[in-house]
PDB file of C-alpha atoms (C1' of nucleotides) in Angstrom:
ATOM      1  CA  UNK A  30      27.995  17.827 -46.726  1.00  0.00           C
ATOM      2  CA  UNK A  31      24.626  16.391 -47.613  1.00  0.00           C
ATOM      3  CA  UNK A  32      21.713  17.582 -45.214  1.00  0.00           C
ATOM      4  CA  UNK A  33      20.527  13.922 -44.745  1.00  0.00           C
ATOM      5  CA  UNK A  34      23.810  13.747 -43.356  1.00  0.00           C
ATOM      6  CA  UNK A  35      23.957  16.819 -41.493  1.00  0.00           C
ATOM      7  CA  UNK A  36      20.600  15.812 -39.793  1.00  0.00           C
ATOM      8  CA  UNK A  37      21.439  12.258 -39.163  1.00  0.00           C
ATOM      9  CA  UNK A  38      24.974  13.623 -37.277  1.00  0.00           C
ATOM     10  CA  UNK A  39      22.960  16.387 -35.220  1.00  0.00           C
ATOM     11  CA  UNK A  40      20.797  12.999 -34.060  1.00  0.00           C
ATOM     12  CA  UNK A  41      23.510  10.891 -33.456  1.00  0.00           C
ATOM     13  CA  UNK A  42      25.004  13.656 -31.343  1.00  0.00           C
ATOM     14  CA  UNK A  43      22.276  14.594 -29.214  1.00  0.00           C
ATOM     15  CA  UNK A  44      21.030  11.000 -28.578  1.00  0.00           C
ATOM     16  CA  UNK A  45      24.518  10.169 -26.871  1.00  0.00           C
ATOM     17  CA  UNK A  46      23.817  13.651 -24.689  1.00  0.00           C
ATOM     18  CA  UNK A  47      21.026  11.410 -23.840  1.00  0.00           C
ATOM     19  CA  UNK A  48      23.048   7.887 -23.533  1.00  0.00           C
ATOM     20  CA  UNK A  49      20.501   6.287 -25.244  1.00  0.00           C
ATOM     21  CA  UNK A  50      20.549   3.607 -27.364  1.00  0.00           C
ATOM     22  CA  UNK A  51      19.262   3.614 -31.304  1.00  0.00           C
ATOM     23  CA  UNK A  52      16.701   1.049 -30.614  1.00  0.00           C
ATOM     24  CA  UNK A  53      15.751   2.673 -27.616  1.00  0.00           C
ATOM     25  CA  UNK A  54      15.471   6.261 -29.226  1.00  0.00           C
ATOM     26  CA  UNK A  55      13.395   4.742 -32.408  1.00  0.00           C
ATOM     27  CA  UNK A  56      10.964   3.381 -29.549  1.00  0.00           C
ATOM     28  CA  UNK A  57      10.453   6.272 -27.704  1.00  0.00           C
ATOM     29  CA  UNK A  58       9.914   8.272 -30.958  1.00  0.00           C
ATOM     30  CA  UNK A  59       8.008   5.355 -32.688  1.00  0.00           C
ATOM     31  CA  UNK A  60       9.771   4.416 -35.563  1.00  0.00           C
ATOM     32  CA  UNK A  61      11.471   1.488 -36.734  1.00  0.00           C
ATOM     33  CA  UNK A  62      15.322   0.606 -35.391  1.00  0.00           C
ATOM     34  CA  UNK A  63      16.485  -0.594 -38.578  1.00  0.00           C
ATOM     35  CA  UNK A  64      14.886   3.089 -39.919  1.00  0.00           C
ATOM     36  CA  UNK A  65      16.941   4.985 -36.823  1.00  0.00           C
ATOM     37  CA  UNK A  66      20.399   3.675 -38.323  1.00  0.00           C
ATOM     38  CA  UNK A  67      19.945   4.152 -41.976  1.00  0.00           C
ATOM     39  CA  UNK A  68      18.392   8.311 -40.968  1.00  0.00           C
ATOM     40  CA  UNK A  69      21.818   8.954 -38.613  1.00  0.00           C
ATOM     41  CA  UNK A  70      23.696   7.444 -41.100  1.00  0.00           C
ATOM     42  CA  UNK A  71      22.744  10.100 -43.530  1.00  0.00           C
ATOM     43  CA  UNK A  72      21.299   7.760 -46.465  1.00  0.00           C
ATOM     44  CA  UNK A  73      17.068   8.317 -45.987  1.00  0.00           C
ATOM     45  CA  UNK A  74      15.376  11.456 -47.224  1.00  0.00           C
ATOM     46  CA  UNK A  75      13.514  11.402 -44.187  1.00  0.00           C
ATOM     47  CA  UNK A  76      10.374  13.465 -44.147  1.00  0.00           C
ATOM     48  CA  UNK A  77       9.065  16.381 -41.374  1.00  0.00           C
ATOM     49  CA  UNK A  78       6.351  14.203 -39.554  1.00  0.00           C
ATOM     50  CA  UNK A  79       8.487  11.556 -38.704  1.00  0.00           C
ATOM     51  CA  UNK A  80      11.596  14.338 -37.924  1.00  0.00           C
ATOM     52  CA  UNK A  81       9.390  16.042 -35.417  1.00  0.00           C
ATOM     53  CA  UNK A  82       8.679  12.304 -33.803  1.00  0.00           C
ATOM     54  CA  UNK A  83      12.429  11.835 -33.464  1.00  0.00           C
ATOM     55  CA  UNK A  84      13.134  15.552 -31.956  1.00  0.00           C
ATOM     56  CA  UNK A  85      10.449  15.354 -29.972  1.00  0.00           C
ATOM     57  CA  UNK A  86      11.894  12.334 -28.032  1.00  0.00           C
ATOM     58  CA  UNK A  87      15.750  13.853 -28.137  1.00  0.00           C
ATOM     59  CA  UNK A  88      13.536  16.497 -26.054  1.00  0.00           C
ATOM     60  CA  UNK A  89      14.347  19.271 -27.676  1.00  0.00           C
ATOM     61  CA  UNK A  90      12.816  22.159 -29.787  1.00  0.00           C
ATOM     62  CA  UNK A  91      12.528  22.842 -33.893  1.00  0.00           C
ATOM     63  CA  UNK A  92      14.889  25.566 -33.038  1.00  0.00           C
ATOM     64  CA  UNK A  93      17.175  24.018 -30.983  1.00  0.00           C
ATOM     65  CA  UNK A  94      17.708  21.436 -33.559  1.00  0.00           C
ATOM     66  CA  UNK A  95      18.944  23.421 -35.870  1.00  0.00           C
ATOM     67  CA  UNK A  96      20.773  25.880 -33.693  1.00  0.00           C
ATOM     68  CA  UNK A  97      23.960  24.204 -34.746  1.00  0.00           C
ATOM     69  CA  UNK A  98      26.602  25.579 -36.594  1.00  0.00           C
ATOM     70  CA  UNK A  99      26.105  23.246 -39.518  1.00  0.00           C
ATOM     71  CA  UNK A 100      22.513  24.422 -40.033  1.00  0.00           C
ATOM     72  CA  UNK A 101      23.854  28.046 -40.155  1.00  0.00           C
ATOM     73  CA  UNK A 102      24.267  29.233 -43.879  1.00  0.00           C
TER      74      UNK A 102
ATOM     75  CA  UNK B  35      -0.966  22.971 -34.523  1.00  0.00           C
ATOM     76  CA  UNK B  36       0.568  20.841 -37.199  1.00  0.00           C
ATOM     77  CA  UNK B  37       4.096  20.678 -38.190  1.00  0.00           C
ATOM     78  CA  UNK B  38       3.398  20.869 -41.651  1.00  0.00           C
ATOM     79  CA  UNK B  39       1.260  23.761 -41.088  1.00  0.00           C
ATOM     80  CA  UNK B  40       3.840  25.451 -39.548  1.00  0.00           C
ATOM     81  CA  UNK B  41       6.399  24.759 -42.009  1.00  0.00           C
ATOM     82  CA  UNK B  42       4.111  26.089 -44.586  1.00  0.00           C
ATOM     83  CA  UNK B  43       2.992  29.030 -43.100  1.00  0.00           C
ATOM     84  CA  UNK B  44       6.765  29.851 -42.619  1.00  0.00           C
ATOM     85  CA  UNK B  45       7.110  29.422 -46.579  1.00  0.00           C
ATOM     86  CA  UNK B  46       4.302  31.668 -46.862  1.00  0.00           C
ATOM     87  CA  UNK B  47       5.869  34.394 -44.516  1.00  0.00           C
ATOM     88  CA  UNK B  48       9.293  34.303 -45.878  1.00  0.00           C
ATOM     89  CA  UNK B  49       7.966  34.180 -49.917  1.00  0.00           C
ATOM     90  CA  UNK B  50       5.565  37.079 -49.337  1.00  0.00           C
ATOM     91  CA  UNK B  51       9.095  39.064 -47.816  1.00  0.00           C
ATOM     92  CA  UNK B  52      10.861  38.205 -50.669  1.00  0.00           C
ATOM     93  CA  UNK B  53       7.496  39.503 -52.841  1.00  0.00           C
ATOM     94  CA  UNK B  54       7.597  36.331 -54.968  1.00  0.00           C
ATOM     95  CA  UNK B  55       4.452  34.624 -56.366  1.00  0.00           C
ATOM     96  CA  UNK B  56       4.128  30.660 -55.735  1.00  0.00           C
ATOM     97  CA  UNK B  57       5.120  30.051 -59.212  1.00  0.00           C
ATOM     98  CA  UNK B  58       8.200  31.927 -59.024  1.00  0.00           C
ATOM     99  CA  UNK B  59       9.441  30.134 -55.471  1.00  0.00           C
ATOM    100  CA  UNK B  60       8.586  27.067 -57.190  1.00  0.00           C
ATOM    101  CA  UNK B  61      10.712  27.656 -60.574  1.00  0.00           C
ATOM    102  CA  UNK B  62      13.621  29.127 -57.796  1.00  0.00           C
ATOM    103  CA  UNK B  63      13.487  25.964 -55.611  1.00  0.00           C
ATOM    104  CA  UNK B  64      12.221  23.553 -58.860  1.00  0.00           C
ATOM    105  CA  UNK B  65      10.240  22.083 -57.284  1.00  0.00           C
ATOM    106  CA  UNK B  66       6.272  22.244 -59.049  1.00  0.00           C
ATOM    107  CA  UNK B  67       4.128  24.753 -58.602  1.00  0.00           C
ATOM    108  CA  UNK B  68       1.167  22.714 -57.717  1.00  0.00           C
ATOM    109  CA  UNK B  69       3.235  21.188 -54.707  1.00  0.00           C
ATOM    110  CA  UNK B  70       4.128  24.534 -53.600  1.00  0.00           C
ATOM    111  CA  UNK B  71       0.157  25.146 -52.982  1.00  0.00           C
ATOM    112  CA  UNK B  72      -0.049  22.164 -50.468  1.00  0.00           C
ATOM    113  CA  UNK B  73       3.062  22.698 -48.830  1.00  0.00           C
ATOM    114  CA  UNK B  74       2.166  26.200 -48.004  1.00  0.00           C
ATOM    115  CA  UNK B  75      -1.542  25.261 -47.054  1.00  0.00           C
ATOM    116  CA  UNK B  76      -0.128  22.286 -44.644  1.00  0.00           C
ATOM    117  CA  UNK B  77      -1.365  19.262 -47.091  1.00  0.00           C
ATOM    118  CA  UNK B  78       1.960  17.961 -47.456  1.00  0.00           C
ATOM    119  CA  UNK B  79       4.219  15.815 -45.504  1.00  0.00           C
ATOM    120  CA  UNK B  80       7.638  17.282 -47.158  1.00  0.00           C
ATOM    121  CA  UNK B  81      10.672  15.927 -47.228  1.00  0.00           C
ATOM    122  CA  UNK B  82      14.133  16.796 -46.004  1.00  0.00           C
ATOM    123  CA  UNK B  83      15.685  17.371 -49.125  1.00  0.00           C
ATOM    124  CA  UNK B  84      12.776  19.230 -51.047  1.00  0.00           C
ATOM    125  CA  UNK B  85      12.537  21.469 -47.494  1.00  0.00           C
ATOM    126  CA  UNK B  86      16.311  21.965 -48.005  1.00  0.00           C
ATOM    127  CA  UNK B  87      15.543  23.529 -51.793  1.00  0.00           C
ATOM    128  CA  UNK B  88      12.740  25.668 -50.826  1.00  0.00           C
ATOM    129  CA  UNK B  89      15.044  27.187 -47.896  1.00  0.00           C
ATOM    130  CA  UNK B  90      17.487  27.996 -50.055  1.00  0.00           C
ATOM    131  CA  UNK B  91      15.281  29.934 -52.385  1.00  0.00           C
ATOM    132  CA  UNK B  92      14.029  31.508 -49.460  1.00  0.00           C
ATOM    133  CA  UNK B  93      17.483  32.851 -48.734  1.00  0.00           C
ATOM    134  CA  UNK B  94      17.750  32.349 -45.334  1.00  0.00           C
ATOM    135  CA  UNK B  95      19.603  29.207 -43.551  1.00  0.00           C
ATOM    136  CA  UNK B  96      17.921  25.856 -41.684  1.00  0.00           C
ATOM    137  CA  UNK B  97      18.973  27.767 -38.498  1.00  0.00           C
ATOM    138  CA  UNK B  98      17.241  30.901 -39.183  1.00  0.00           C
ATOM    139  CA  UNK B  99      13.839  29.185 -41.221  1.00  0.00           C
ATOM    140  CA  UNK B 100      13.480  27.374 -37.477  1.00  0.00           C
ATOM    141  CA  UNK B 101      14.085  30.331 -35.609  1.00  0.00           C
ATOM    142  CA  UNK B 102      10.673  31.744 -35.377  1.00  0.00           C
ATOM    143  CA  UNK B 103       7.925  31.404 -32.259  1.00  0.00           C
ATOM    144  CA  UNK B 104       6.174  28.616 -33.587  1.00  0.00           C
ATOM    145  CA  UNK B 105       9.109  26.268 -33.340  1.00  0.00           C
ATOM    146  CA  UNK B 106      10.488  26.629 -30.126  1.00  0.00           C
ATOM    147  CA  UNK B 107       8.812  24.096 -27.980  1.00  0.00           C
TER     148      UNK B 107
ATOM    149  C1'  DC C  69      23.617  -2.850 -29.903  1.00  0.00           C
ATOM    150  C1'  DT C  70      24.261  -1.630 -34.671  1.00  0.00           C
ATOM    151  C1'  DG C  71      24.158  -2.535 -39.638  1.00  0.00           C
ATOM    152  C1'  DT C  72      22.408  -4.677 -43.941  1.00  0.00           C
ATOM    153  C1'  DA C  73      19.268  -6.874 -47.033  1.00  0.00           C
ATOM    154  C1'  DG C  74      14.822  -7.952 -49.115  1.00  0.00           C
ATOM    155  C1'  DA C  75       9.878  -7.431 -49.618  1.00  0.00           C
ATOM    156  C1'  DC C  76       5.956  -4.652 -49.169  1.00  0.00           C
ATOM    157  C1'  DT C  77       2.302  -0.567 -48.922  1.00  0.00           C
ATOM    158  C1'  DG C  78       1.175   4.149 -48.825  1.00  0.00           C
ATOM    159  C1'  DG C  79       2.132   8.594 -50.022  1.00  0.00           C
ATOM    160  C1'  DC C  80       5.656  12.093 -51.900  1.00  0.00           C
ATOM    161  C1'  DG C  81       6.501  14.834 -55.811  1.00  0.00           C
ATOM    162  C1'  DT C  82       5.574  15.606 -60.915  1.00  0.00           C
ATOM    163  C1'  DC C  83       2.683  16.798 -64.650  1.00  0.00           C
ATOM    164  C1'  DG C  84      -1.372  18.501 -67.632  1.00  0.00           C
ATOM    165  C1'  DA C  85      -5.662  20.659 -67.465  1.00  0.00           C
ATOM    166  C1'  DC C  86      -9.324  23.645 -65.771  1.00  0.00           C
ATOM    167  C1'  DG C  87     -11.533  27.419 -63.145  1.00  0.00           C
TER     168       DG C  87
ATOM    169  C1'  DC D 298      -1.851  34.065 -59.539  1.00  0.00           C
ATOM    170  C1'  DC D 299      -3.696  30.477 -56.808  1.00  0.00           C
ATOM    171  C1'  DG D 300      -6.213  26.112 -55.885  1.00  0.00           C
ATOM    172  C1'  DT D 301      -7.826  21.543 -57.157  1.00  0.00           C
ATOM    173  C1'  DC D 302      -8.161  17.216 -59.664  1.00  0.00           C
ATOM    174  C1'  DG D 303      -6.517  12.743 -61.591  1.00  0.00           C
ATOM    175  C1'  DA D 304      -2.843   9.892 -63.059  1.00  0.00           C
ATOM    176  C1'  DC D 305       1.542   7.899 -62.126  1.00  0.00           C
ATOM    177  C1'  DG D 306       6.529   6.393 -60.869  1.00  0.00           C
ATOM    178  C1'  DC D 307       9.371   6.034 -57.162  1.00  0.00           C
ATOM    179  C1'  DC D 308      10.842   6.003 -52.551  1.00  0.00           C
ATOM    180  C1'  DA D 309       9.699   6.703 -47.395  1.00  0.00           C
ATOM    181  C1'  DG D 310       8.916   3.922 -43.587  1.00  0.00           C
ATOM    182  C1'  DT D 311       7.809  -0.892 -41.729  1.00  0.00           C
ATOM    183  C1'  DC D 312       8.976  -5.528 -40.762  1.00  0.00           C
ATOM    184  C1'  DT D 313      11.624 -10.011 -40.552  1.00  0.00           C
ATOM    185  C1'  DA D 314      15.904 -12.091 -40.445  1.00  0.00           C
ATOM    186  C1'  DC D 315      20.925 -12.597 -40.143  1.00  0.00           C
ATOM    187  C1'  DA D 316      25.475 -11.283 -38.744  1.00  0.00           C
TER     188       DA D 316
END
DNA sequence: CTGTAGACTGGCGTCGACG
DNA sequence: CCGTCGACGCCAGTCTACA
């Protein structure tokens, strides 16, 4: 599996730990909505600056990110 | 600090283990060399996929790249 | 609430050249 | 071997609108 895929699932996952919404994730992390759904959906190549915006409001750390097993080899 | 400091002091770490010169990551990840300057000095806002290449030339995983002090919280 | 589409601007990533 | 510069095409990221 692609890695824009791989990150937009490991979003999608931890926003619903959250139960938050898409819109209301790409608020609190300041980026567009319309952005939000094409990033979990695996189809932008989206860059570090705005990746640390968007973990940064799923409240969780670089590391913990990508402690998954997908991210592991 | 910056993100994409950290990301490219990371590079820098892991390339000077491996004892490769910037030119040489760059032709193993193909990505240019001049790029791979920035990156590693922080001037660049990198993407996903082009972190995803140098990684891999790095020979380590996502997991393990992230898993060092200056990314957990 | 999520997805898609279209239009737009800035900056990513490449390349050649020079110290 | 590393850093910087200038030029350039293409796409990241925003925004409006519609289903």
């Amino acid at each position: 599996m692609d890695i824009k895929e791989k990150v937009g699932q490991r979003i999608r996952e931890l926003r619903r730990q959250l139960e938050l919404s898409q819109e209301a994730l790409a608020n609190k992390a300041e980026v567009d909505r319309t952005y939000m759904t094409d990033v979990e959906n695996g189809r932008r190549n989206i860059s570090i600056e705005i990746l640390e915006k968007i973990i940064a409001a799923l409240e969780v750390s670089f590391a913990e990110f990508f402690d998954a097993k997908s991210f592991k080899k």
